[in-house]
Amino acid sequence: MIETHDLRKRFAAKTAVDGLNLVVPQGRVTGLLGLNGAGKTTTIKILATLLRQTEGTVRIGGLDPVRQPHAVRKRINLIAGGERMVYARMTGRENLWYFGQLYDIPSRVLKPRIDELLDLVGLTDAAGTRVERYSRGMTQRLSIARGLVNDPDYLLLDEPTLGLDAPIARDLRKVVAELARGGKAVLLTSHYLAEVEQLCEHVYVIGDGRHLAEGTPAELITQTGCHRTVRVEVSGLTPEVEAAALAFDPAVRVDSAAGVVELSRPGDVAGALTMAIVAAGGTLTGLEIAEPSLEDAILALNDRSAVAMAQVAR
Amino acid sequence: MVVAWATLRRSWLVTRRAYPWTYFVGNLLLGVLTMGLAYLGLRVLGGGEVGAEFREKSGTGDYLAYIAVGAAALMFVKHCILWTGKAMIQEQREGTMGALIVAPARRLPYLAGFSMFSFTAVALEVAVLFGCATLLGVRLAPTGWGDGLLAVAGLALAVFGMSVVLSNVMIVAGEAHITQNSVFYAIAVLSGFTFPRPYLPEALQWLGEVVPVTAAMDVVRGVFNAGTGVDPGRLAATLLIGLLYTTAGFLAMPWAERRAMERSY
Amino acid sequence: MRHALRVLRAEALKQHRQIFGSKLVLFSMLVWPLLQLAEAYYMLHPLQGGDSGGPRLLAFLATGTLGFTFFFSLVQSSWHFSMERQSGTLELLFLSPANRLVVVIANGFGALVQNVWLFVSFSVAMFWWLGVVNVAHPGMYAVVFLALLVPAVAWGAFLNSLLIFSRDSAFVYTLLDDPMWFVSGVRLPTSALPELVRAAGSVLPLTGSLAIVRGALLDGQGVGDLAGELVTLTGLSATLLLAAVVALRVGEARAQRTGQLKLF
């Protein structure tokens, strides 16, 4: 398990991480979300031993990265998307072999593992080709294999699918889910919220380095009270029907010409609203319910935190 | 003329903001250290005296003045090539070459602008070097102001011709580091900057004639070291080879630019 | 120790792929040094007085150039190493549990072996042809080899460790190119240099290396004659390695504090 307690990181000009408490257990993918500059990458780099926190504690499998960096580094790895981070003049296989040596992995373990990893990221055929001839997607897939070369117990993924083609990103998501099922602790940051919704059982939302909310994606959406929009199409939208709809909720928007009644509310109002319309003599020809997305939730959380900050400032 | 002036001005503006001190320091250091090597070598190895063979082959017994002039000339040549010869590849690297090719400006004034700029910039380096040489007791006595001007103008034309040709080579090869340094090390051996060319095997002496600065250096030597004044034959050779390089360079330029553009797209 | 050897092997392969067959190495490690050697020889030749000194001067300059090539190849390799900062792979080295000192030593060693074999072969051929070699006993060849290799590797480790602090490595190139040959006695015996310059040169391991290489290879000196130089050079190499350890510690701690290991 990865645990942080009251984690803070101050740079000369700003506080990038401000009192974070995270728990990343084994066997599932935990998400870390926030807008740009929220402190996600800084947090991940602290966990990866590349940065040292200003205050607070980190425990990775019970180890302290500050005191036992060597032991921690053997058990973690980091995959950052959108960057090269491999040696262009070496082949794919040689790159993995090189990093395997840095991790001191015995040859009898390393050799089959490299084959497995190449297969996993679909580079078996290109294993003997120099990376400078790889496409961007291939390079990035190699960089993913590189991040798995030490079979890390703790995997830190910083925007791993950034810039990947859709089918490859989908395959990678499958791999990540499998790794988590296999018992690894995975921490994921991503701009693609659909990806987070699909993979993560638990999500932390941070803004300006601070904890804003946490929970399953569904819980986050409920917590933020994001509205569902119900859109009812009615044939024969009479003034009576309109009056009944408005009586049901004054926030209802009615477009008599198009025969549409719309209402946005946090709770589930579709049933009650349609009953009210039908009771007033309207005939339903269509019903759409737009569920709020995780994206709406994040934006809402961020707006709220900005308002709070402004109030504190005042 | 407008283009030349605009280029000169632009170079000054850019340079004032971000002067490539590494060019300046690196170039000046080499000149100063070469002088230092000559001075110490003369004192310790030669016991203050230079052999008769040198006198005979160079036409002067003043070893230090010979090296000072050669080191200054080499600095001048290198600096001009770094500015003028690398102008186009610099544009290519910054992604502005396309804009330059599309603009109706002609290449001659553009590169001439760079050359004028480098002549003014290098004056500072040469002054510092001669300052050091003076401290070591070197006194230069050119055979006349007119002669001196003519010799420097000849060297400038020679180096301009070389720069135009090198500019093409660099953008076609898409590479400057290996090209420029190979040229610098090669002319240091072939063109008589730090020793009289008759020391070289005959084949290499002939090879030196292919480089425009070789003839130009002979003129410089006559004026600044041997005291024999401008050698009309060598001056004519300088003009001929210098103009040949310049013309060939400009004639090949459209082709080189096309090749470079094809490579980068 | 076993891990160290594995890192060494891995770095050697990496350098081989990065460098082998590269045009830059052919030019900077063979063509340019040869041209520089020729220029220095002809420039100093007039000061020799007669032809008898010719081969002796050439041998002196060739040993100087050989040593310079060793040490400059490491300046060049540390410049490549600084590129890893920009490509992001340096951060990956720091992510791994590999010993940092071993990595910088292995990097320098790998580059050295790839870089200098051409010029070494050339030099051996030239010494044989000039007929100037005068060694006390065959074991001195090993001393010569080690006196070039060990301090050069320590030098490379030191330079690599310094580059963790700065992303501007052009200054290293400028500062360690021409000034290095001047102060280290590449083209003149150090006894010819002014006191101040000699003092500056004494902190560069190239100076001590050259004294031993020339003493052993050209002047027939044995280990006993060179004991003083050998001890000094060993001490200097150890100091450089120690400085590398300190620089790596301080540099990594600083990078962890400021996050400046990576540029973007």
Tab-separated table of N, CA and C in Angstrom, chain C residues 178-226:
chain	number	residue	atom	x	y	z
C	178	ASP	N	40.764	24.136	-25.666
C	178	ASP	CA	42.087	24.732	-25.839
C	178	ASP	C	42.854	24.956	-24.531
C	179	PRO	N	42.212	25.515	-23.491
C	179	PRO	CA	42.982	25.713	-22.253
C	179	PRO	C	43.568	24.410	-21.710
C	180	MET	N	42.852	23.299	-21.922
C	180	MET	CA	43.345	22.038	-21.362
C	180	MET	C	44.676	21.640	-22.011
C	181	TRP	N	44.789	21.781	-23.339
C	181	TRP	CA	46.073	21.389	-23.937
C	181	TRP	C	47.178	22.334	-23.512
C	182	PHE	N	46.809	23.597	-23.293
C	182	PHE	CA	47.844	24.569	-22.949
C	182	PHE	C	48.435	24.290	-21.569
C	183	VAL	N	47.564	24.141	-20.570
C	183	VAL	CA	48.079	24.042	-19.202
C	183	VAL	C	48.600	22.651	-18.861
C	184	SER	N	48.196	21.625	-19.635
C	184	SER	CA	48.589	20.268	-19.260
C	184	SER	C	49.883	19.802	-19.906
C	185	GLY	N	50.488	20.675	-20.689
C	185	GLY	CA	51.742	20.276	-21.308
C	185	GLY	C	51.578	19.328	-22.469
C	186	VAL	N	50.489	19.515	-23.235
C	186	VAL	CA	50.278	18.663	-24.402
C	186	VAL	C	51.302	18.998	-25.491
C	187	ARG	N	51.594	20.291	-25.666
C	187	ARG	CA	52.488	20.697	-26.754
C	187	ARG	C	53.828	21.242	-26.292
C	188	LEU	N	53.924	21.524	-25.006
C	188	LEU	CA	55.202	21.994	-24.462
C	188	LEU	C	55.432	21.251	-23.164
C	189	PRO	N	56.699	20.987	-22.811
C	189	PRO	CA	56.920	20.397	-21.497
C	189	PRO	C	56.414	21.362	-20.412
C	190	THR	N	55.845	20.814	-19.355
C	190	THR	CA	55.285	21.712	-18.329
C	190	THR	C	56.371	22.593	-17.726
C	191	SER	N	57.625	22.129	-17.812
C	191	SER	CA	58.708	22.945	-17.245
C	191	SER	C	58.836	24.276	-17.981
C	192	ALA	N	58.306	24.336	-19.214
C	192	ALA	CA	58.389	25.574	-19.992
C	192	ALA	C	57.294	26.566	-19.617
C	193	LEU	N	56.318	26.099	-18.833
C	193	LEU	CA	55.170	26.962	-18.549
C	193	LEU	C	55.447	27.857	-17.346
C	194	PRO	N	54.858	29.044	-17.322
C	194	PRO	CA	54.994	29.922	-16.165
C	194	PRO	C	54.394	29.249	-14.920
C	195	GLU	N	54.874	29.665	-13.775
C	195	GLU	CA	54.473	29.089	-12.490
C	195	GLU	C	52.956	28.949	-12.362
C	196	LEU	N	52.256	30.039	-12.674
C	196	LEU	CA	50.808	30.104	-12.453
C	196	LEU	C	50.066	29.075	-13.316
C	197	VAL	N	50.502	29.024	-14.591
C	197	VAL	CA	49.885	28.085	-15.530
C	197	VAL	C	50.155	26.653	-15.086
C	198	ARG	N	51.388	26.438	-14.602
C	198	ARG	CA	51.745	25.096	-14.153
C	198	ARG	C	50.874	24.689	-12.965
C	199	ALA	N	50.615	25.654	-12.074
C	199	ALA	CA	49.772	25.368	-10.907
C	199	ALA	C	48.364	24.989	-11.370
C	200	ALA	N	47.846	25.730	-12.368
C	200	ALA	CA	46.509	25.423	-12.900
C	200	ALA	C	46.518	24.027	-13.511
C	201	GLY	N	47.598	23.704	-14.226
C	201	GLY	CA	47.682	22.411	-14.894
C	201	GLY	C	47.775	21.255	-13.917
C	202	SER	N	48.370	21.507	-12.753
C	202	SER	CA	48.609	20.397	-11.826
C	202	SER	C	47.306	19.815	-11.274
C	203	VAL	N	46.219	20.570	-11.341
C	203	VAL	CA	44.956	20.002	-10.844
C	203	VAL	C	44.248	19.182	-11.912
C	204	LEU	N	44.723	19.261	-13.144
C	204	LEU	CA	44.110	18.440	-14.204
C	204	LEU	C	44.855	17.108	-14.282
C	205	PRO	N	44.121	16.003	-14.245
C	205	PRO	CA	44.800	14.698	-14.261
C	205	PRO	C	45.578	14.451	-15.553
C	206	LEU	N	45.199	15.134	-16.629
C	206	LEU	CA	45.909	14.946	-17.901
C	206	LEU	C	47.397	15.261	-17.733
C	207	THR	N	47.703	16.281	-16.939
C	207	THR	CA	49.092	16.690	-16.749
C	207	THR	C	49.927	15.534	-16.183
C	208	GLY	N	49.414	14.930	-15.108
C	208	GLY	CA	50.137	13.819	-14.489
C	208	GLY	C	50.216	12.616	-15.409
C	209	SER	N	49.117	12.346	-16.120
C	209	SER	CA	49.101	11.223	-17.063
C	209	SER	C	50.203	11.376	-18.101
C	210	LEU	N	50.302	12.590	-18.650
C	210	LEU	CA	51.292	12.813	-19.704
C	210	LEU	C	52.712	12.654	-19.181
C	211	ALA	N	52.948	13.130	-17.952
C	211	ALA	CA	54.288	13.002	-17.386
C	211	ALA	C	54.679	11.529	-17.318
C	212	ILE	N	53.737	10.692	-16.902
C	212	ILE	CA	54.037	9.262	-16.777
C	212	ILE	C	54.168	8.597	-18.148
C	213	VAL	N	53.244	8.922	-19.039
C	213	VAL	CA	53.288	8.309	-20.372
C	213	VAL	C	54.601	8.645	-21.065
C	214	ARG	N	55.012	9.891	-20.997
C	214	ARG	CA	56.256	10.280	-21.680
C	214	ARG	C	57.468	9.688	-20.986
C	215	GLY	N	57.450	9.737	-19.654
C	215	GLY	CA	58.596	9.178	-18.909
C	215	GLY	C	58.769	7.703	-19.215
C	216	ALA	N	57.657	6.962	-19.201
C	216	ALA	CA	57.739	5.512	-19.371
C	216	ALA	C	57.980	5.117	-20.820
C	217	LEU	N	57.350	5.856	-21.727
C	217	LEU	CA	57.354	5.433	-23.127
C	217	LEU	C	58.569	5.988	-23.898
C	218	LEU	N	58.957	7.213	-23.594
C	218	LEU	CA	60.015	7.850	-24.383
C	218	LEU	C	61.352	7.937	-23.650
C	219	ASP	N	61.311	8.017	-22.297
C	219	ASP	CA	62.551	8.244	-21.561
C	219	ASP	C	63.053	7.017	-20.808
C	220	GLY	N	62.378	5.879	-20.992
C	220	GLY	CA	62.845	4.644	-20.367
C	220	GLY	C	62.823	4.646	-18.851
C	221	GLN	N	61.937	5.435	-18.258
C	221	GLN	CA	61.875	5.457	-16.804
C	221	GLN	C	61.066	4.279	-16.273
C	222	GLY	N	61.486	3.749	-15.114
C	222	GLY	CA	60.776	2.642	-14.492
C	222	GLY	C	59.817	3.146	-13.433
C	223	VAL	N	59.157	2.193	-12.774
C	223	VAL	CA	58.181	2.561	-11.749
C	223	VAL	C	58.852	3.382	-10.645
C	224	GLY	N	60.092	2.991	-10.286
C	224	GLY	CA	60.813	3.712	-9.241
C	224	GLY	C	61.014	5.177	-9.594
C	225	ASP	N	61.415	5.442	-10.844
C	225	ASP	CA	61.658	6.828	-11.275
C	225	ASP	C	60.374	7.646	-11.261
C	226	LEU	N	59.264	6.966	-11.538
C	226	LEU	CA	57.993	7.688	-11.689
C	226	LEU	C	57.130	7.622	-10.434
